[in-house]
Each structure stands twice: as C-alpha cells, then as structure tokens.
Amino acid sequence: MSTVLETPARVVEPTHPARSWAAVFALARFEARELRMIASSLGVAVLYVAWVVRQVTQRQGDYPVLQDVDRDTQGMPVLVGLVVMLGVNRAVLRSHRRDTDRHFDVLVVEPWRRTVAHVLSVVPAVLFTAVCVGVQFTWAALKPGAVGHGSPAELAVGPLTVLLFGVFGVLLARLVRSVFAAPVLLVLLLFALLFVASPSGTAWTSWLGPVVTESGSSSFPSDLLERPAAWHALYLVGLCLFVAAVAVLVSGRRTAVVKAVVAGSLALTLVGVAGQSGGTPPGSTPARDRATNAPEKVQSCLKHGRSTYCAFPEWAGRTAHWAEVVDRVQDLAGGSAGGERLTVRQRIDATYGLETDTLISPSTAPGQVTVGTAWGGNRVPEFAAAVASVLVTGNEKAGSEVCDARMVTIMWLALGGESDPMTALRNVRLDDSVSGSAIVLSPTESMSMSAEQTRIVVELLKKPRYDVAGKVKAKWTELTSQKTSTARVAELLGVPAADKSAAKAEADGDSCEE
C-alpha cells in the first residue's frame, strides 16, 4: 500500500515588485507626446515663439525696464494654458469617448495612477513656457539699454498658469465626463478674463485670477511697484497642488497621504490668498509720495560735460544717453544758451499708483529739464524738444506756454542735429504729420505748432545744418524774442515767405493774446 504525500501549493510571488510607477511615467511620456502633436498645441507654440521673437527684436525695445518686462511675460502663457487645458481634458476622456474604460480594469495602472500620468503630461508644456519666458526676459536684460530688476516671482507666473490650467483640465474630466464641459468652461474663462475680471491690481479679487498685469503711462522704480508678487506665486503653487491632489482623490486614491496633501495644499493656497489680499496700493504710499514730490531725496546726480543729470538709482546708467541729446541741442544754440548749465531731473507721478495716466507738471525751476523713465523711439525727440524749450524760454513752464514764432527756433534746435530729422519731426507730433498745425509732445505738457511754423521748420530741416546753425547763432537774440513775428523769423533764417493769405492768417495768430 503506497502513501501519497501531498505538498501544499505554494504561491510563487514575483522576484521584483510590480513596476507600476514605471508604467505611470511611460503613460505620461506618451500623453505628453500626444498633447504636443495636436494641431492647436502646435499652432499656439509657433505663435508663442513668433511673439517672443518679435518682442526681443523690435527697435523700440532697445531700452527695456526689466520690472515691466517680467510682467509682460505673463500674457501669452494664458493662451498656452487654455489650449493645454482643452488638450489634456480630451486625453483623459479619450477612453470614455471610445468606450474602452472597461478594458482598463485589467491593467496594473489604477485610475488614480492614470490621473497622475495625465498631470505629469502637462510638465513639458510648462517647461516650454518657462523657456520662452526665460528667453524673453534674458534677451531684454542683456540689451545695453536695459535698466531695473526683474522679479523671479513675476517670471514664475507664466509657467504656473500653464500648470494650473493643465491640472484643472484633468480634474474637470474626472468630475464631468463630457467632452463639452471643457469648451464651455473655456468660453466662460475667456469671458471672465476679457469682461468680468477687474484689470486693476488694486482690488484683492483680481489677484484670485492667475495673471494680474498692471501698466501705466510710465515705468516705476522696482521698489515702488509694491505688488504682492511672491504671495501670488505661492498662491498659484498651492492652487496647482490642491487641484492635482483633488483630481487624484476623486480618481479613487483616498489614502491618508493624499488627504494630507489636499489639506496641506489648501492651507498653502489660503496663506497665499491672505498674503496677496491687500493687492497693489491704489494710490500714494510714503515711498511713492517721496519719489513724486521730492525725487531729489532718492536720486543720485552725475555730471556729464556742462550739465548735471539726476536719476533714480536704477536709471543712473542712462544719464549718458540723455547727455548726448542735451549736448547735441546745446551745440546748435546761440548766446548764453549754448553754454548754460542745465539740470536734467528724472520725474514720475506715482500719486495714483501703477495705472496712473497723469501728465507731469512742467517745472518752474530755471534751467531744469524733465526726463521720464522711458527712452528710445519717440521719447528721444520729445526730450530734445523739452531741452530746446528751456534753452529758449528759461524754464519748462514758460516753454509749454509758447504761442509765438519762438516755436520755430525750439523745433529746429530739437531736430536739427538728428540723423533723420523729418522722421523725428513726425515722431514728436501727436498726429505723426509733417504739415499743418499739430501738438508737439514732451515729457511734461505739450506744445503747439501752427501750420506756417511747421512749413518753416520743414524748410530749415532740408537745408544744410551748418548753414542754419550759423544764422541761428548770429540772430539768437531776435529769434528768441517774443516780439519777433513768424514772418520775420522766416526772413532771418532764409526761408521763402508764405503766400499773402497764409501770411495774414499767421500774423493774426502770432500773438499770445486772446
């Protein structure tokens, strides 16, 4: 009789643990590639790159203010983020649309791991945005005329915006299993951004949105911005983590770790909300008031040649550019004006905050010329016009009130030394014209030119510079007198007289009297 020994069946376990996280990363790489290859993503990427190239190569950007450039990097990532939100939302819902959800039940990658993979698939788009932001800012910072200081927190807003929209697309797909939910939400978001959201950073509610770009007519020193940029970046980081963790939670992963991440990220978001709740100050603060009404207390002054140039610390390197313009204008002047010691002072009006659009009042101090925080392009002939008006009239206030033939001398001094004087004349006039009457722009209040004065200036700019300069120096006293008529100025400078009707009209308006 034989005995059969039965050995209990032994469960053979794999020698290596399941590589579920490797599958997650593989799925993330696949989804990132799919997201990158859809037409809308390719289109917006090309558009973004073209926009960055245009921003960094345009001539009027030769003198960037870096605390403005960092905010300028935040607009385009919103468009990238919206496209990423649509793309990742469709990717999450792909199995639902194709009715393949039931097949996933036999895979080792659980639903919550697939959610993590979709969240990770957004990372390449975030990195692409970060590279574009970095290129745009670095290119501006490397320009010789760059001034100011950028904020890392402001630069982080663009990539964080793309990440936020991406993870929100994942969460939306887990909450609403409809391909129409994301497009409807996209329309609502665009409507909110364009029409509902407050454009002013002074309201605390505006800081609940991903991007708050404030701009005004002039740039502020970086220490006067007073934007809660670091708190806002912290708020976006917390919100991204919170949305991603909630997406994992609703996908079935309800462990203590996930719940702790949800709670911690929510707390981080609320800390950011509290920190940014003050928003940007809507008006004057002690620092802004000091920079507006007593700039000499916070400025440093340098001498270039005959004149003194006072600027906010970040603009100290730009005084040499101002000196070139002053020297060029003074070299054409006659009498004592050719050797006058001017004081060029940088002035801003920060009374009403970043979004102010208030004109700076002209100075009554003898020999003081105002210059703003912007430079390059039209700002150069505008500053030259201000210098010329002070040389002719003695101070900016008197120059802004000129309503007689002295305007011809002012404009020729301002433009006669330009390499392209006709273009400069067009740029300094409000209507971009070289004929007829017009308003002449300057860093403070504008001036006005009559049609006949414009004609004379145009004729002078066509003549050789040395020829006109000699006549201006020789007849300086008469050319800068309030009693000299426009017709007499034309005669002194060798410009043919106007026809009789034009001459009579000019004579009728040649006086400052009402």
JSON list of C-alpha atoms in Angstrom, two decimals, residues 135-308:
[
{"chain": "A", "resi": 135, "resn": "VAL", "atom": "CA", "xyz": [14.45, 83.78, -23.34]},
{"chain": "A", "resi": 136, "resn": "GLN", "atom": "CA", "xyz": [12.21, 86.84, -23.46]},
{"chain": "A", "resi": 137, "resn": "PHE", "atom": "CA", "xyz": [13.48, 88.22, -20.16]},
{"chain": "A", "resi": 138, "resn": "THR", "atom": "CA", "xyz": [17.14, 87.30, -20.63]},
{"chain": "A", "resi": 139, "resn": "TRP", "atom": "CA", "xyz": [17.24, 88.84, -24.09]},
{"chain": "A", "resi": 140, "resn": "ALA", "atom": "CA", "xyz": [15.85, 92.09, -22.69]},
{"chain": "A", "resi": 141, "resn": "ALA", "atom": "CA", "xyz": [18.22, 92.02, -19.71]},
{"chain": "A", "resi": 142, "resn": "LEU", "atom": "CA", "xyz": [21.25, 91.62, -21.99]},
{"chain": "A", "resi": 143, "resn": "LYS", "atom": "CA", "xyz": [20.42, 94.71, -24.04]},
{"chain": "A", "resi": 144, "resn": "PRO", "atom": "CA", "xyz": [22.86, 97.58, -23.34]},
{"chain": "A", "resi": 145, "resn": "GLY", "atom": "CA", "xyz": [20.00, 99.96, -22.57]},
{"chain": "A", "resi": 146, "resn": "ALA", "atom": "CA", "xyz": [18.27, 97.70, -20.04]},
{"chain": "A", "resi": 147, "resn": "VAL", "atom": "CA", "xyz": [17.56, 99.09, -16.57]},
{"chain": "A", "resi": 148, "resn": "GLY", "atom": "CA", "xyz": [15.82, 97.86, -13.43]},
{"chain": "A", "resi": 149, "resn": "HIS", "atom": "CA", "xyz": [15.40, 94.49, -11.78]},
{"chain": "A", "resi": 150, "resn": "GLY", "atom": "CA", "xyz": [13.11, 91.62, -12.65]},
{"chain": "A", "resi": 151, "resn": "SER", "atom": "CA", "xyz": [11.22, 89.57, -10.09]},
{"chain": "A", "resi": 152, "resn": "PRO", "atom": "CA", "xyz": [11.57, 85.75, -10.04]},
{"chain": "A", "resi": 153, "resn": "ALA", "atom": "CA", "xyz": [8.04, 85.56, -8.62]},
{"chain": "A", "resi": 154, "resn": "GLU", "atom": "CA", "xyz": [6.65, 87.55, -11.56]},
{"chain": "A", "resi": 155, "resn": "LEU", "atom": "CA", "xyz": [8.56, 85.34, -14.03]},
{"chain": "A", "resi": 156, "resn": "ALA", "atom": "CA", "xyz": [7.15, 82.21, -12.41]},
{"chain": "A", "resi": 157, "resn": "VAL", "atom": "CA", "xyz": [3.55, 83.26, -13.05]},
{"chain": "A", "resi": 158, "resn": "GLY", "atom": "CA", "xyz": [3.56, 82.24, -16.74]},
{"chain": "A", "resi": 159, "resn": "PRO", "atom": "CA", "xyz": [4.67, 78.61, -16.24]},
{"chain": "A", "resi": 160, "resn": "LEU", "atom": "CA", "xyz": [2.47, 78.25, -13.16]},
{"chain": "A", "resi": 161, "resn": "THR", "atom": "CA", "xyz": [-0.52, 79.48, -15.17]},
{"chain": "A", "resi": 162, "resn": "VAL", "atom": "CA", "xyz": [0.01, 76.74, -17.76]},
{"chain": "A", "resi": 163, "resn": "LEU", "atom": "CA", "xyz": [0.36, 74.14, -14.99]},
{"chain": "A", "resi": 164, "resn": "LEU", "atom": "CA", "xyz": [-2.80, 75.38, -13.28]},
{"chain": "A", "resi": 165, "resn": "PHE", "atom": "CA", "xyz": [-4.91, 75.22, -16.44]},
{"chain": "A", "resi": 166, "resn": "GLY", "atom": "CA", "xyz": [-3.49, 71.78, -17.26]},
{"chain": "A", "resi": 167, "resn": "VAL", "atom": "CA", "xyz": [-4.26, 70.15, -13.91]},
{"chain": "A", "resi": 168, "resn": "PHE", "atom": "CA", "xyz": [-7.66, 71.83, -13.91]},
{"chain": "A", "resi": 169, "resn": "GLY", "atom": "CA", "xyz": [-8.39, 70.14, -17.23]},
{"chain": "A", "resi": 170, "resn": "VAL", "atom": "CA", "xyz": [-7.58, 66.78, -15.62]},
{"chain": "A", "resi": 171, "resn": "LEU", "atom": "CA", "xyz": [-9.82, 67.48, -12.62]},
{"chain": "A", "resi": 172, "resn": "LEU", "atom": "CA", "xyz": [-12.68, 68.65, -14.84]},
{"chain": "A", "resi": 173, "resn": "ALA", "atom": "CA", "xyz": [-12.51, 65.40, -16.84]},
{"chain": "A", "resi": 174, "resn": "ARG", "atom": "CA", "xyz": [-12.68, 63.35, -13.64]},
{"chain": "A", "resi": 175, "resn": "LEU", "atom": "CA", "xyz": [-15.67, 65.35, -12.35]},
{"chain": "A", "resi": 176, "resn": "VAL", "atom": "CA", "xyz": [-17.66, 65.81, -15.57]},
{"chain": "A", "resi": 177, "resn": "ARG", "atom": "CA", "xyz": [-17.39, 63.03, -18.13]},
{"chain": "A", "resi": 178, "resn": "SER", "atom": "CA", "xyz": [-18.42, 65.14, -21.08]},
{"chain": "A", "resi": 179, "resn": "VAL", "atom": "CA", "xyz": [-16.32, 66.43, -23.97]},
{"chain": "A", "resi": 180, "resn": "PHE", "atom": "CA", "xyz": [-18.40, 69.61, -23.99]},
{"chain": "A", "resi": 181, "resn": "ALA", "atom": "CA", "xyz": [-17.57, 70.68, -20.43]},
{"chain": "A", "resi": 182, "resn": "ALA", "atom": "CA", "xyz": [-14.06, 71.99, -21.20]},
{"chain": "A", "resi": 183, "resn": "PRO", "atom": "CA", "xyz": [-15.05, 74.07, -24.28]},
{"chain": "A", "resi": 184, "resn": "VAL", "atom": "CA", "xyz": [-17.94, 75.62, -22.35]},
{"chain": "A", "resi": 185, "resn": "LEU", "atom": "CA", "xyz": [-15.62, 76.38, -19.46]},
{"chain": "A", "resi": 186, "resn": "LEU", "atom": "CA", "xyz": [-13.09, 77.83, -21.91]},
{"chain": "A", "resi": 187, "resn": "VAL", "atom": "CA", "xyz": [-15.69, 80.27, -23.23]},
{"chain": "A", "resi": 188, "resn": "LEU", "atom": "CA", "xyz": [-16.63, 81.25, -19.68]},
{"chain": "A", "resi": 189, "resn": "LEU", "atom": "CA", "xyz": [-12.98, 81.78, -18.73]},
{"chain": "A", "resi": 190, "resn": "LEU", "atom": "CA", "xyz": [-12.35, 83.96, -21.78]},
{"chain": "A", "resi": 191, "resn": "PHE", "atom": "CA", "xyz": [-15.46, 85.97, -20.97]},
{"chain": "A", "resi": 192, "resn": "ALA", "atom": "CA", "xyz": [-14.30, 86.39, -17.37]},
{"chain": "A", "resi": 193, "resn": "LEU", "atom": "CA", "xyz": [-10.79, 87.42, -18.42]},
{"chain": "A", "resi": 194, "resn": "LEU", "atom": "CA", "xyz": [-11.98, 89.92, -21.00]},
{"chain": "A", "resi": 195, "resn": "PHE", "atom": "CA", "xyz": [-15.10, 91.42, -19.47]},
{"chain": "A", "resi": 196, "resn": "VAL", "atom": "CA", "xyz": [-15.65, 90.46, -15.86]},
{"chain": "A", "resi": 197, "resn": "ALA", "atom": "CA", "xyz": [-12.27, 90.31, -14.13]},
{"chain": "A", "resi": 198, "resn": "SER", "atom": "CA", "xyz": [-11.05, 93.64, -12.84]},
{"chain": "A", "resi": 199, "resn": "PRO", "atom": "CA", "xyz": [-7.98, 94.80, -14.77]},
{"chain": "A", "resi": 200, "resn": "SER", "atom": "CA", "xyz": [-6.77, 96.70, -11.75]},
{"chain": "A", "resi": 201, "resn": "GLY", "atom": "CA", "xyz": [-4.42, 95.04, -9.31]},
{"chain": "A", "resi": 202, "resn": "THR", "atom": "CA", "xyz": [-5.72, 97.30, -6.57]},
{"chain": "A", "resi": 203, "resn": "ALA", "atom": "CA", "xyz": [-8.76, 95.05, -5.98]},
{"chain": "A", "resi": 204, "resn": "TRP", "atom": "CA", "xyz": [-7.95, 91.94, -3.95]},
{"chain": "A", "resi": 205, "resn": "THR", "atom": "CA", "xyz": [-10.39, 89.86, -6.02]},
{"chain": "A", "resi": 206, "resn": "SER", "atom": "CA", "xyz": [-8.33, 90.44, -9.17]},
{"chain": "A", "resi": 207, "resn": "TRP", "atom": "CA", "xyz": [-5.43, 88.60, -7.52]},
{"chain": "A", "resi": 208, "resn": "LEU", "atom": "CA", "xyz": [-7.52, 85.43, -7.35]},
{"chain": "A", "resi": 209, "resn": "GLY", "atom": "CA", "xyz": [-7.00, 85.09, -11.10]},
{"chain": "A", "resi": 210, "resn": "PRO", "atom": "CA", "xyz": [-3.76, 83.63, -12.44]},
{"chain": "A", "resi": 211, "resn": "VAL", "atom": "CA", "xyz": [-2.45, 86.82, -14.09]},
{"chain": "A", "resi": 212, "resn": "VAL", "atom": "CA", "xyz": [-2.61, 90.44, -12.96]},
{"chain": "A", "resi": 213, "resn": "THR", "atom": "CA", "xyz": [-0.72, 92.69, -15.36]},
{"chain": "A", "resi": 214, "resn": "GLU", "atom": "CA", "xyz": [-0.78, 96.36, -14.47]},
{"chain": "A", "resi": 215, "resn": "SER", "atom": "CA", "xyz": [0.63, 99.05, -16.71]},
{"chain": "A", "resi": 216, "resn": "GLY", "atom": "CA", "xyz": [0.58, 102.80, -16.94]},
{"chain": "A", "resi": 217, "resn": "SER", "atom": "CA", "xyz": [1.99, 105.63, -18.98]},
{"chain": "A", "resi": 218, "resn": "SER", "atom": "CA", "xyz": [5.38, 105.42, -17.26]},
{"chain": "A", "resi": 219, "resn": "SER", "atom": "CA", "xyz": [7.54, 102.82, -15.56]},
{"chain": "A", "resi": 220, "resn": "PHE", "atom": "CA", "xyz": [8.11, 102.88, -11.81]},
{"chain": "A", "resi": 221, "resn": "PRO", "atom": "CA", "xyz": [11.31, 102.08, -9.93]},
{"chain": "A", "resi": 222, "resn": "SER", "atom": "CA", "xyz": [11.10, 98.48, -8.74]},
{"chain": "A", "resi": 223, "resn": "ASP", "atom": "CA", "xyz": [10.82, 99.49, -5.07]},
{"chain": "A", "resi": 224, "resn": "LEU", "atom": "CA", "xyz": [7.65, 101.47, -5.86]},
{"chain": "A", "resi": 225, "resn": "LEU", "atom": "CA", "xyz": [5.70, 98.64, -7.52]},
{"chain": "A", "resi": 226, "resn": "GLU", "atom": "CA", "xyz": [4.54, 97.15, -4.21]},
{"chain": "A", "resi": 227, "resn": "ARG", "atom": "CA", "xyz": [2.87, 94.20, -5.95]},
{"chain": "A", "resi": 228, "resn": "PRO", "atom": "CA", "xyz": [2.38, 91.06, -3.81]},
{"chain": "A", "resi": 229, "resn": "ALA", "atom": "CA", "xyz": [4.16, 89.00, -6.47]},
{"chain": "A", "resi": 230, "resn": "ALA", "atom": "CA", "xyz": [5.77, 86.47, -4.11]},
{"chain": "A", "resi": 231, "resn": "TRP", "atom": "CA", "xyz": [2.48, 85.83, -2.30]},
{"chain": "A", "resi": 232, "resn": "HIS", "atom": "CA", "xyz": [0.73, 85.43, -5.65]},
{"chain": "A", "resi": 233, "resn": "ALA", "atom": "CA", "xyz": [3.31, 82.87, -6.82]},
{"chain": "A", "resi": 234, "resn": "LEU", "atom": "CA", "xyz": [2.81, 80.96, -3.54]},
{"chain": "A", "resi": 235, "resn": "TYR", "atom": "CA", "xyz": [-0.95, 81.08, -4.10]},
{"chain": "A", "resi": 236, "resn": "LEU", "atom": "CA", "xyz": [-0.57, 79.60, -7.60]},
{"chain": "A", "resi": 237, "resn": "VAL", "atom": "CA", "xyz": [1.76, 76.85, -6.37]},
{"chain": "A", "resi": 238, "resn": "GLY", "atom": "CA", "xyz": [-0.70, 75.90, -3.62]},
{"chain": "A", "resi": 239, "resn": "LEU", "atom": "CA", "xyz": [-3.64, 76.00, -6.03]},
{"chain": "A", "resi": 240, "resn": "CYS", "atom": "CA", "xyz": [-1.86, 73.77, -8.57]},
{"chain": "A", "resi": 241, "resn": "LEU", "atom": "CA", "xyz": [-1.05, 71.20, -5.86]},
{"chain": "A", "resi": 242, "resn": "PHE", "atom": "CA", "xyz": [-4.59, 71.38, -4.49]},
{"chain": "A", "resi": 243, "resn": "VAL", "atom": "CA", "xyz": [-6.29, 70.83, -7.86]},
{"chain": "A", "resi": 244, "resn": "ALA", "atom": "CA", "xyz": [-3.93, 67.98, -8.75]},
{"chain": "A", "resi": 245, "resn": "ALA", "atom": "CA", "xyz": [-4.43, 66.29, -5.35]},
{"chain": "A", "resi": 246, "resn": "VAL", "atom": "CA", "xyz": [-8.22, 66.60, -5.60]},
{"chain": "A", "resi": 247, "resn": "ALA", "atom": "CA", "xyz": [-8.08, 65.03, -9.07]},
{"chain": "A", "resi": 248, "resn": "VAL", "atom": "CA", "xyz": [-6.18, 62.06, -7.60]},
{"chain": "A", "resi": 249, "resn": "LEU", "atom": "CA", "xyz": [-8.64, 61.88, -4.69]},
{"chain": "A", "resi": 250, "resn": "VAL", "atom": "CA", "xyz": [-11.73, 61.73, -6.89]},
{"chain": "A", "resi": 251, "resn": "SER", "atom": "CA", "xyz": [-10.00, 59.09, -9.04]},
{"chain": "A", "resi": 252, "resn": "GLY", "atom": "CA", "xyz": [-10.16, 56.64, -6.13]},
{"chain": "A", "resi": 253, "resn": "ARG", "atom": "CA", "xyz": [-6.98, 57.22, -4.16]},
{"chain": "A", "resi": 254, "resn": "ARG", "atom": "CA", "xyz": [-8.38, 58.13, -0.74]},
{"chain": "A", "resi": 255, "resn": "THR", "atom": "CA", "xyz": [-5.40, 57.33, 1.43]},
{"chain": "A", "resi": 256, "resn": "ALA", "atom": "CA", "xyz": [-4.24, 59.40, 4.38]},
{"chain": "A", "resi": 257, "resn": "VAL", "atom": "CA", "xyz": [-1.28, 60.68, 2.36]},
{"chain": "A", "resi": 258, "resn": "VAL", "atom": "CA", "xyz": [-3.48, 62.05, -0.42]},
{"chain": "A", "resi": 259, "resn": "LYS", "atom": "CA", "xyz": [-5.86, 63.64, 2.07]},
{"chain": "A", "resi": 260, "resn": "ALA", "atom": "CA", "xyz": [-2.91, 65.21, 3.86]},
{"chain": "A", "resi": 261, "resn": "VAL", "atom": "CA", "xyz": [-1.64, 66.65, 0.56]},
{"chain": "A", "resi": 262, "resn": "VAL", "atom": "CA", "xyz": [-5.10, 68.07, -0.17]},
{"chain": "A", "resi": 263, "resn": "ALA", "atom": "CA", "xyz": [-5.26, 69.69, 3.26]},
{"chain": "A", "resi": 264, "resn": "GLY", "atom": "CA", "xyz": [-1.69, 70.99, 3.12]},
{"chain": "A", "resi": 265, "resn": "SER", "atom": "CA", "xyz": [-2.04, 72.43, -0.37]},
{"chain": "A", "resi": 266, "resn": "LEU", "atom": "CA", "xyz": [-5.33, 74.07, 0.58]},
{"chain": "A", "resi": 267, "resn": "ALA", "atom": "CA", "xyz": [-3.62, 75.65, 3.58]},
{"chain": "A", "resi": 268, "resn": "LEU", "atom": "CA", "xyz": [-0.78, 76.84, 1.34]},
{"chain": "A", "resi": 269, "resn": "THR", "atom": "CA", "xyz": [-3.31, 78.36, -1.07]},
{"chain": "A", "resi": 270, "resn": "LEU", "atom": "CA", "xyz": [-5.11, 80.18, 1.73]},
{"chain": "A", "resi": 271, "resn": "VAL", "atom": "CA", "xyz": [-1.80, 81.55, 3.04]},
{"chain": "A", "resi": 272, "resn": "GLY", "atom": "CA", "xyz": [-1.11, 82.92, -0.44]},
{"chain": "A", "resi": 273, "resn": "VAL", "atom": "CA", "xyz": [-4.60, 84.42, -0.62]},
{"chain": "A", "resi": 274, "resn": "ALA", "atom": "CA", "xyz": [-4.12, 86.11, 2.75]},
{"chain": "A", "resi": 275, "resn": "GLY", "atom": "CA", "xyz": [-0.70, 87.45, 1.76]},
{"chain": "A", "resi": 276, "resn": "GLN", "atom": "CA", "xyz": [-1.91, 88.91, -1.54]},
{"chain": "A", "resi": 277, "resn": "SER", "atom": "CA", "xyz": [-5.25, 90.15, -0.20]},
{"chain": "A", "resi": 278, "resn": "GLY", "atom": "CA", "xyz": [-4.01, 93.72, 0.02]},
{"chain": "A", "resi": 279, "resn": "GLY", "atom": "CA", "xyz": [-3.37, 93.85, -3.73]},
{"chain": "A", "resi": 280, "resn": "THR", "atom": "CA", "xyz": [-1.38, 96.71, -5.19]},
{"chain": "A", "resi": 281, "resn": "PRO", "atom": "CA", "xyz": [-1.81, 100.01, -3.33]},
{"chain": "A", "resi": 282, "resn": "PRO", "atom": "CA", "xyz": [-4.31, 102.08, -5.35]},
{"chain": "A", "resi": 283, "resn": "GLY", "atom": "CA", "xyz": [-2.61, 105.37, -4.65]},
{"chain": "A", "resi": 284, "resn": "SER", "atom": "CA", "xyz": [0.25, 107.10, -2.99]},
{"chain": "A", "resi": 285, "resn": "THR", "atom": "CA", "xyz": [2.35, 105.50, -0.29]},
{"chain": "A", "resi": 286, "resn": "PRO", "atom": "CA", "xyz": [5.18, 107.21, 1.60]},
{"chain": "A", "resi": 287, "resn": "ALA", "atom": "CA", "xyz": [7.75, 105.90, -0.89]},
{"chain": "A", "resi": 288, "resn": "ARG", "atom": "CA", "xyz": [5.66, 106.90, -3.91]},
{"chain": "A", "resi": 289, "resn": "ASP", "atom": "CA", "xyz": [4.92, 110.30, -2.41]},
{"chain": "A", "resi": 290, "resn": "ARG", "atom": "CA", "xyz": [8.62, 110.93, -1.85]},
{"chain": "A", "resi": 291, "resn": "ALA", "atom": "CA", "xyz": [9.52, 109.88, -5.41]},
{"chain": "A", "resi": 292, "resn": "THR", "atom": "CA", "xyz": [6.79, 112.13, -6.82]},
{"chain": "A", "resi": 293, "resn": "ASN", "atom": "CA", "xyz": [7.17, 115.29, -4.77]},
{"chain": "A", "resi": 294, "resn": "ALA", "atom": "CA", "xyz": [10.79, 115.15, -3.57]},
{"chain": "A", "resi": 295, "resn": "PRO", "atom": "CA", "xyz": [12.73, 112.99, -6.06]},
{"chain": "A", "resi": 296, "resn": "GLU", "atom": "CA", "xyz": [15.99, 114.67, -5.09]},
{"chain": "A", "resi": 297, "resn": "LYS", "atom": "CA", "xyz": [15.84, 112.75, -1.79]},
{"chain": "A", "resi": 298, "resn": "VAL", "atom": "CA", "xyz": [16.10, 109.38, -3.50]},
{"chain": "A", "resi": 299, "resn": "GLN", "atom": "CA", "xyz": [18.12, 110.23, -6.62]},
{"chain": "A", "resi": 300, "resn": "SER", "atom": "CA", "xyz": [21.80, 110.32, -7.38]},
{"chain": "A", "resi": 301, "resn": "CYS", "atom": "CA", "xyz": [23.28, 113.01, -9.65]},
{"chain": "A", "resi": 302, "resn": "LEU", "atom": "CA", "xyz": [26.11, 112.74, -12.17]},
{"chain": "A", "resi": 303, "resn": "LYS", "atom": "CA", "xyz": [27.85, 115.40, -14.23]},
{"chain": "A", "resi": 304, "resn": "HIS", "atom": "CA", "xyz": [28.34, 115.00, -17.96]},
{"chain": "A", "resi": 305, "resn": "GLY", "atom": "CA", "xyz": [30.00, 117.97, -19.57]},
{"chain": "A", "resi": 306, "resn": "ARG", "atom": "CA", "xyz": [28.37, 121.23, -18.51]},
{"chain": "A", "resi": 307, "resn": "SER", "atom": "CA", "xyz": [25.17, 119.79, -17.09]},
{"chain": "A", "resi": 308, "resn": "THR", "atom": "CA", "xyz": [24.02, 117.68, -14.14]}
]
